[in-house]
Amino acid sequence: MSRHVAIVTDSTAYLPPAALRRHHINAVPLTVVLGDQALEEGTEISARSLAEALRQRHAVTTSRPSPAMFAEAYRAAAEAGADGVISLHLSAEFSGTYDAAVLAAREAPVPVRVVDTGVVAMALGFCALAAAEAAEAGGSLDEAVAA
């Protein structure tokens, strides 16, 4: 990793895989429960499939990622050379994702700034992209959070 600030978000940012790769953003998946199946959002169930299930009025619920999943993302960022991590997540009013990220950040090997963006979906994605672009331009942890 050529930059010092890593970006972590969650799968509700709905960033395309090419954007995640280009900006080195790690999207930790939420779990989508569809019927009796628990599926990782973005890897085991696509946004399109989820939208179709909702259109067909199937019962769909979600479950936040575990703190251990965030801890692994923060550890991987540090091992890749990050000096700090910005972890941007969907509104805490909608999910416990932010709280799980905060718990994991306490034990992270590098400073982690967890941000409750107050938004969801592509609005969250735009926040993650702005932070990534600021970090790629050499911005500090605080500058990338401000972006």
mmCIF file with all atom_site columns, C-alpha atoms in Angstrom:
data_model
loop_
_atom_site.group_PDB
_atom_site.id
_atom_site.type_symbol
_atom_site.label_atom_id
_atom_site.label_alt_id
_atom_site.label_comp_id
_atom_site.label_asym_id
_atom_site.label_entity_id
_atom_site.label_seq_id
_atom_site.pdbx_PDB_ins_code
_atom_site.Cartn_x
_atom_site.Cartn_y
_atom_site.Cartn_z
_atom_site.occupancy
_atom_site.B_iso_or_equiv
_atom_site.pdbx_formal_charge
_atom_site.auth_seq_id
_atom_site.auth_comp_id
_atom_site.auth_asym_id
_atom_site.auth_atom_id
_atom_site.pdbx_PDB_model_num
ATOM 1   C CA . MET A 1 1   ? 0.000   0.000   0.000  1.00 0.00 ? 1   MET A CA 1
ATOM 2   C CA . SER A 1 2   ? 1.570   3.273   -1.075 1.00 0.00 ? 2   SER A CA 1
ATOM 3   C CA . ARG A 1 3   ? -0.463  5.522   1.192  1.00 0.00 ? 3   ARG A CA 1
ATOM 4   C CA . HIS A 1 4   ? -0.489  5.757   4.943  1.00 0.00 ? 4   HIS A CA 1
ATOM 5   C CA . VAL A 1 5   ? -4.242  5.951   5.549  1.00 0.00 ? 5   VAL A CA 1
ATOM 6   C CA . ALA A 1 6   ? -6.393  2.900   4.801  1.00 0.00 ? 6   ALA A CA 1
ATOM 7   C CA . ILE A 1 7   ? -10.134 3.086   4.166  1.00 0.00 ? 7   ILE A CA 1
ATOM 8   C CA . VAL A 1 8   ? -12.613 0.530   5.501  1.00 0.00 ? 8   VAL A CA 1
ATOM 9   C CA . THR A 1 9   ? -16.354 0.700   4.933  1.00 0.00 ? 9   THR A CA 1
ATOM 10  C CA . ASP A 1 10  ? -19.181 -1.802  4.912  1.00 0.00 ? 10  ASP A CA 1
ATOM 11  C CA . SER A 1 11  ? -21.058 -3.488  2.100  1.00 0.00 ? 11  SER A CA 1
ATOM 12  C CA . THR A 1 12  ? -23.971 -1.062  2.333  1.00 0.00 ? 12  THR A CA 1
ATOM 13  C CA . ALA A 1 13  ? -21.765 1.495   0.520  1.00 0.00 ? 13  ALA A CA 1
ATOM 14  C CA . TYR A 1 14  ? -22.509 -0.515  -2.653 1.00 0.00 ? 14  TYR A CA 1
ATOM 15  C CA . LEU A 1 15  ? -19.258 0.515   -4.290 1.00 0.00 ? 15  LEU A CA 1
ATOM 16  C CA . PRO A 1 16  ? -18.497 -1.376  -7.500 1.00 0.00 ? 16  PRO A CA 1
ATOM 17  C CA . PRO A 1 17  ? -15.655 -3.905  -7.207 1.00 0.00 ? 17  PRO A CA 1
ATOM 18  C CA . ALA A 1 18  ? -13.513 -1.855  -9.618 1.00 0.00 ? 18  ALA A CA 1
ATOM 19  C CA . ALA A 1 19  ? -13.796 1.221   -7.362 1.00 0.00 ? 19  ALA A CA 1
ATOM 20  C CA . LEU A 1 20  ? -12.936 -0.841  -4.278 1.00 0.00 ? 20  LEU A CA 1
ATOM 21  C CA . ARG A 1 21  ? -9.823  -2.186  -6.013 1.00 0.00 ? 21  ARG A CA 1
ATOM 22  C CA . ARG A 1 22  ? -8.765  1.136   -7.540 1.00 0.00 ? 22  ARG A CA 1
ATOM 23  C CA . HIS A 1 23  ? -8.925  2.946   -4.193 1.00 0.00 ? 23  HIS A CA 1
ATOM 24  C CA . HIS A 1 24  ? -7.859  -0.014  -2.008 1.00 0.00 ? 24  HIS A CA 1
ATOM 25  C CA . ILE A 1 25  ? -11.071 0.222   0.020  1.00 0.00 ? 25  ILE A CA 1
ATOM 26  C CA . ASN A 1 26  ? -12.017 -2.772  2.157  1.00 0.00 ? 26  ASN A CA 1
ATOM 27  C CA . ALA A 1 27  ? -15.813 -3.271  2.352  1.00 0.00 ? 27  ALA A CA 1
ATOM 28  C CA . VAL A 1 28  ? -16.696 -5.523  5.287  1.00 0.00 ? 28  VAL A CA 1
ATOM 29  C CA . PRO A 1 29  ? -19.889 -7.436  4.424  1.00 0.00 ? 29  PRO A CA 1
ATOM 30  C CA . LEU A 1 30  ? -23.102 -7.359  6.386  1.00 0.00 ? 30  LEU A CA 1
ATOM 31  C CA . THR A 1 31  ? -25.044 -10.620 6.550  1.00 0.00 ? 31  THR A CA 1
ATOM 32  C CA . VAL A 1 32  ? -28.347 -10.770 4.682  1.00 0.00 ? 32  VAL A CA 1
ATOM 33  C CA . VAL A 1 33  ? -30.829 -13.333 5.943  1.00 0.00 ? 33  VAL A CA 1
ATOM 34  C CA . LEU A 1 34  ? -33.162 -14.431 3.173  1.00 0.00 ? 34  LEU A CA 1
ATOM 35  C CA . GLY A 1 35  ? -35.537 -17.156 4.259  1.00 0.00 ? 35  GLY A CA 1
ATOM 36  C CA . ASP A 1 36  ? -33.364 -19.709 6.045  1.00 0.00 ? 36  ASP A CA 1
ATOM 37  C CA . GLN A 1 37  ? -30.142 -18.641 4.334  1.00 0.00 ? 37  GLN A CA 1
ATOM 38  C CA . ALA A 1 38  ? -27.545 -16.299 5.821  1.00 0.00 ? 38  ALA A CA 1
ATOM 39  C CA . LEU A 1 39  ? -25.509 -14.744 3.010  1.00 0.00 ? 39  LEU A CA 1
ATOM 40  C CA . GLU A 1 40  ? -22.637 -12.258 2.924  1.00 0.00 ? 40  GLU A CA 1
ATOM 41  C CA . GLU A 1 41  ? -23.753 -9.109  1.147  1.00 0.00 ? 41  GLU A CA 1
ATOM 42  C CA . GLY A 1 42  ? -21.651 -8.425  -1.915 1.00 0.00 ? 42  GLY A CA 1
ATOM 43  C CA . THR A 1 43  ? -20.045 -11.852 -2.105 1.00 0.00 ? 43  THR A CA 1
ATOM 44  C CA . GLU A 1 44  ? -22.814 -14.414 -1.615 1.00 0.00 ? 44  GLU A CA 1
ATOM 45  C CA . ILE A 1 45  ? -25.740 -12.190 -2.593 1.00 0.00 ? 45  ILE A CA 1
ATOM 46  C CA . SER A 1 46  ? -25.623 -9.240  -4.957 1.00 0.00 ? 46  SER A CA 1
ATOM 47  C CA . ALA A 1 47  ? -27.441 -5.947  -4.561 1.00 0.00 ? 47  ALA A CA 1
ATOM 48  C CA . ARG A 1 48  ? -29.512 -6.875  -7.614 1.00 0.00 ? 48  ARG A CA 1
ATOM 49  C CA . SER A 1 49  ? -30.573 -10.208 -6.072 1.00 0.00 ? 49  SER A CA 1
ATOM 50  C CA . LEU A 1 50  ? -31.377 -8.496  -2.792 1.00 0.00 ? 50  LEU A CA 1
ATOM 51  C CA . ALA A 1 51  ? -33.487 -5.865  -4.557 1.00 0.00 ? 51  ALA A CA 1
ATOM 52  C CA . GLU A 1 52  ? -35.338 -8.607  -6.442 1.00 0.00 ? 52  GLU A CA 1
ATOM 53  C CA . ALA A 1 53  ? -36.072 -10.473 -3.185 1.00 0.00 ? 53  ALA A CA 1
ATOM 54  C CA . LEU A 1 54  ? -37.475 -7.279  -1.692 1.00 0.00 ? 54  LEU A CA 1
ATOM 55  C CA . ARG A 1 55  ? -39.569 -6.626  -4.809 1.00 0.00 ? 55  ARG A CA 1
ATOM 56  C CA . GLN A 1 56  ? -41.033 -10.109 -4.445 1.00 0.00 ? 56  GLN A CA 1
ATOM 57  C CA . ARG A 1 57  ? -41.832 -9.314  -0.803 1.00 0.00 ? 57  ARG A CA 1
ATOM 58  C CA . HIS A 1 58  ? -39.579 -12.032 0.627  1.00 0.00 ? 58  HIS A CA 1
ATOM 59  C CA . ALA A 1 59  ? -38.704 -11.652 4.286  1.00 0.00 ? 59  ALA A CA 1
ATOM 60  C CA . VAL A 1 60  ? -35.227 -10.107 4.386  1.00 0.00 ? 60  VAL A CA 1
ATOM 61  C CA . THR A 1 61  ? -33.259 -9.064  7.449  1.00 0.00 ? 61  THR A CA 1
ATOM 62  C CA . THR A 1 62  ? -29.648 -8.077  7.980  1.00 0.00 ? 62  THR A CA 1
ATOM 63  C CA . SER A 1 63  ? -27.079 -8.640  10.665 1.00 0.00 ? 63  SER A CA 1
ATOM 64  C CA . ARG A 1 64  ? -24.091 -6.425  11.369 1.00 0.00 ? 64  ARG A CA 1
ATOM 65  C CA . PRO A 1 65  ? -20.564 -7.693  10.830 1.00 0.00 ? 65  PRO A CA 1
ATOM 66  C CA . SER A 1 66  ? -18.890 -8.982  13.968 1.00 0.00 ? 66  SER A CA 1
ATOM 67  C CA . PRO A 1 67  ? -16.237 -6.910  15.716 1.00 0.00 ? 67  PRO A CA 1
ATOM 68  C CA . ALA A 1 68  ? -13.811 -9.707  14.753 1.00 0.00 ? 68  ALA A CA 1
ATOM 69  C CA . MET A 1 69  ? -14.445 -9.007  11.056 1.00 0.00 ? 69  MET A CA 1
ATOM 70  C CA . PHE A 1 70  ? -13.549 -5.351  11.562 1.00 0.00 ? 70  PHE A CA 1
ATOM 71  C CA . ALA A 1 71  ? -10.540 -6.297  13.695 1.00 0.00 ? 71  ALA A CA 1
ATOM 72  C CA . GLU A 1 72  ? -9.275  -8.442  10.818 1.00 0.00 ? 72  GLU A CA 1
ATOM 73  C CA . ALA A 1 73  ? -9.752  -5.572  8.344  1.00 0.00 ? 73  ALA A CA 1
ATOM 74  C CA . TYR A 1 74  ? -7.826  -3.191  10.606 1.00 0.00 ? 74  TYR A CA 1
ATOM 75  C CA . ARG A 1 75  ? -5.065  -5.750  11.185 1.00 0.00 ? 75  ARG A CA 1
ATOM 76  C CA . ALA A 1 76  ? -4.749  -6.383  7.436  1.00 0.00 ? 76  ALA A CA 1
ATOM 77  C CA . ALA A 1 77  ? -4.493  -2.645  6.771  1.00 0.00 ? 77  ALA A CA 1
ATOM 78  C CA . ALA A 1 78  ? -1.715  -2.295  9.344  1.00 0.00 ? 78  ALA A CA 1
ATOM 79  C CA . GLU A 1 79  ? 0.124   -5.307  7.916  1.00 0.00 ? 79  GLU A CA 1
ATOM 80  C CA . ALA A 1 80  ? -0.121  -3.698  4.459  1.00 0.00 ? 80  ALA A CA 1
ATOM 81  C CA . GLY A 1 81  ? 1.641   -0.607  5.794  1.00 0.00 ? 81  GLY A CA 1
ATOM 82  C CA . ALA A 1 82  ? -1.153  1.715   6.885  1.00 0.00 ? 82  ALA A CA 1
ATOM 83  C CA . ASP A 1 83  ? -0.340  4.118   9.703  1.00 0.00 ? 83  ASP A CA 1
ATOM 84  C CA . GLY A 1 84  ? -4.035  4.707   10.385 1.00 0.00 ? 84  GLY A CA 1
ATOM 85  C CA . VAL A 1 85  ? -7.491  3.606   9.275  1.00 0.00 ? 85  VAL A CA 1
ATOM 86  C CA . ILE A 1 86  ? -10.677 5.487   8.577  1.00 0.00 ? 86  ILE A CA 1
ATOM 87  C CA . SER A 1 87  ? -13.684 3.221   9.033  1.00 0.00 ? 87  SER A CA 1
ATOM 88  C CA . LEU A 1 88  ? -16.843 4.761   7.530  1.00 0.00 ? 88  LEU A CA 1
ATOM 89  C CA . HIS A 1 89  ? -20.220 3.143   8.156  1.00 0.00 ? 89  HIS A CA 1
ATOM 90  C CA . LEU A 1 90  ? -23.932 3.371   7.640  1.00 0.00 ? 90  LEU A CA 1
ATOM 91  C CA . SER A 1 91  ? -25.996 5.292   10.133 1.00 0.00 ? 91  SER A CA 1
ATOM 92  C CA . ALA A 1 92  ? -25.963 3.881   13.653 1.00 0.00 ? 92  ALA A CA 1
ATOM 93  C CA . GLU A 1 93  ? -29.709 4.555   13.655 1.00 0.00 ? 93  GLU A CA 1
ATOM 94  C CA . PHE A 1 94  ? -30.141 1.734   11.112 1.00 0.00 ? 94  PHE A CA 1
ATOM 95  C CA . SER A 1 95  ? -27.614 -0.849  12.240 1.00 0.00 ? 95  SER A CA 1
ATOM 96  C CA . GLY A 1 96  ? -25.177 -1.947  14.913 1.00 0.00 ? 96  GLY A CA 1
ATOM 97  C CA . THR A 1 97  ? -22.375 -1.912  12.319 1.00 0.00 ? 97  THR A CA 1
ATOM 98  C CA . TYR A 1 98  ? -20.864 1.302   13.684 1.00 0.00 ? 98  TYR A CA 1
ATOM 99  C CA . ASP A 1 99  ? -20.829 -0.109  17.224 1.00 0.00 ? 99  ASP A CA 1
ATOM 100 C CA . ALA A 1 100 ? -19.065 -3.292  16.044 1.00 0.00 ? 100 ALA A CA 1
ATOM 101 C CA . ALA A 1 101 ? -16.429 -1.174  14.295 1.00 0.00 ? 101 ALA A CA 1
ATOM 102 C CA . VAL A 1 102 ? -15.906 0.934   17.440 1.00 0.00 ? 102 VAL A CA 1
ATOM 103 C CA . LEU A 1 103 ? -15.366 -2.201  19.541 1.00 0.00 ? 103 LEU A CA 1
ATOM 104 C CA . ALA A 1 104 ? -12.786 -3.533  17.081 1.00 0.00 ? 104 ALA A CA 1
ATOM 105 C CA . ALA A 1 105 ? -11.005 -0.179  16.822 1.00 0.00 ? 105 ALA A CA 1
ATOM 106 C CA . ARG A 1 106 ? -10.147 -0.276  20.525 1.00 0.00 ? 106 ARG A CA 1
ATOM 107 C CA . GLU A 1 107 ? -7.751  -3.178  19.937 1.00 0.00 ? 107 GLU A CA 1
ATOM 108 C CA . ALA A 1 108 ? -6.434  -2.197  16.491 1.00 0.00 ? 108 ALA A CA 1
ATOM 109 C CA . PRO A 1 109 ? -2.658  -2.108  15.952 1.00 0.00 ? 109 PRO A CA 1
ATOM 110 C CA . VAL A 1 110 ? -2.911  1.390   14.384 1.00 0.00 ? 110 VAL A CA 1
ATOM 111 C CA . PRO A 1 111 ? -5.174  4.379   15.117 1.00 0.00 ? 111 PRO A CA 1
ATOM 112 C CA . VAL A 1 112 ? -8.681  3.865   13.724 1.00 0.00 ? 112 VAL A CA 1
ATOM 113 C CA . ARG A 1 113 ? -11.180 6.698   13.303 1.00 0.00 ? 113 ARG A CA 1
ATOM 114 C CA . VAL A 1 114 ? -14.669 5.181   13.120 1.00 0.00 ? 114 VAL A CA 1
ATOM 115 C CA . VAL A 1 115 ? -17.206 7.483   11.464 1.00 0.00 ? 115 VAL A CA 1
ATOM 116 C CA . ASP A 1 116 ? -20.986 7.204   11.690 1.00 0.00 ? 116 ASP A CA 1
ATOM 117 C CA . THR A 1 117 ? -21.771 8.861   8.362  1.00 0.00 ? 117 THR A CA 1
ATOM 118 C CA . GLY A 1 118 ? -25.470 9.139   9.187  1.00 0.00 ? 118 GLY A CA 1
ATOM 119 C CA . VAL A 1 119 ? -26.257 7.826   5.696  1.00 0.00 ? 119 VAL A CA 1
ATOM 120 C CA . VAL A 1 120 ? -26.584 4.548   3.828  1.00 0.00 ? 120 VAL A CA 1
ATOM 121 C CA . ALA A 1 121 ? -26.177 3.185   0.306  1.00 0.00 ? 121 ALA A CA 1
ATOM 122 C CA . MET A 1 122 ? -24.289 5.159   -2.311 1.00 0.00 ? 122 MET A CA 1
ATOM 123 C CA . ALA A 1 123 ? -24.236 8.237   -0.071 1.00 0.00 ? 123 ALA A CA 1
ATOM 124 C CA . LEU A 1 124 ? -21.942 6.155   2.152  1.00 0.00 ? 124 LEU A CA 1
ATOM 125 C CA . GLY A 1 125 ? -20.036 5.077   -0.948 1.00 0.00 ? 125 GLY A CA 1
ATOM 126 C CA . PHE A 1 126 ? -19.382 8.696   -1.878 1.00 0.00 ? 126 PHE A CA 1
ATOM 127 C CA . CYS A 1 127 ? -18.053 9.335   1.652  1.00 0.00 ? 127 CYS A CA 1
ATOM 128 C CA . ALA A 1 128 ? -15.663 6.387   1.322  1.00 0.00 ? 128 ALA A CA 1
ATOM 129 C CA . LEU A 1 129 ? -14.481 7.571   -2.104 1.00 0.00 ? 129 LEU A CA 1
ATOM 130 C CA . ALA A 1 130 ? -13.866 11.114  -0.847 1.00 0.00 ? 130 ALA A CA 1
ATOM 131 C CA . ALA A 1 131 ? -11.823 9.815   2.087  1.00 0.00 ? 131 ALA A CA 1
ATOM 132 C CA . ALA A 1 132 ? -9.854  7.492   -0.197 1.00 0.00 ? 132 ALA A CA 1
ATOM 133 C CA . GLU A 1 133 ? -9.077  10.299  -2.645 1.00 0.00 ? 133 GLU A CA 1
ATOM 134 C CA . ALA A 1 134 ? -7.905  12.558  0.188  1.00 0.00 ? 134 ALA A CA 1
ATOM 135 C CA . ALA A 1 135 ? -5.668  9.784   1.540  1.00 0.00 ? 135 ALA A CA 1
ATOM 136 C CA . GLU A 1 136 ? -4.299  9.036   -1.936 1.00 0.00 ? 136 GLU A CA 1
ATOM 137 C CA . ALA A 1 137 ? -3.390  12.711  -2.299 1.00 0.00 ? 137 ALA A CA 1
ATOM 138 C CA . GLY A 1 138 ? -1.257  12.396  0.834  1.00 0.00 ? 138 GLY A CA 1
ATOM 139 C CA . GLY A 1 139 ? -3.827  13.654  3.304  1.00 0.00 ? 139 GLY A CA 1
ATOM 140 C CA . SER A 1 140 ? -3.514  12.865  6.990  1.00 0.00 ? 140 SER A CA 1
ATOM 141 C CA . LEU A 1 141 ? -6.006  10.804  8.945  1.00 0.00 ? 141 LEU A CA 1
ATOM 142 C CA . ASP A 1 142 ? -7.797  13.990  10.034 1.00 0.00 ? 142 ASP A CA 1
ATOM 143 C CA . GLU A 1 143 ? -7.824  15.413  6.503  1.00 0.00 ? 143 GLU A CA 1
ATOM 144 C CA . ALA A 1 144 ? -9.237  12.200  5.058  1.00 0.00 ? 144 ALA A CA 1
ATOM 145 C CA . VAL A 1 145 ? -11.932 12.107  7.774  1.00 0.00 ? 145 VAL A CA 1
ATOM 146 C CA . ALA A 1 146 ? -12.829 15.728  7.000  1.00 0.00 ? 146 ALA A CA 1
ATOM 147 C CA . ALA A 1 147 ? -13.160 14.913  3.298  1.00 0.00 ? 147 ALA A CA 1
#
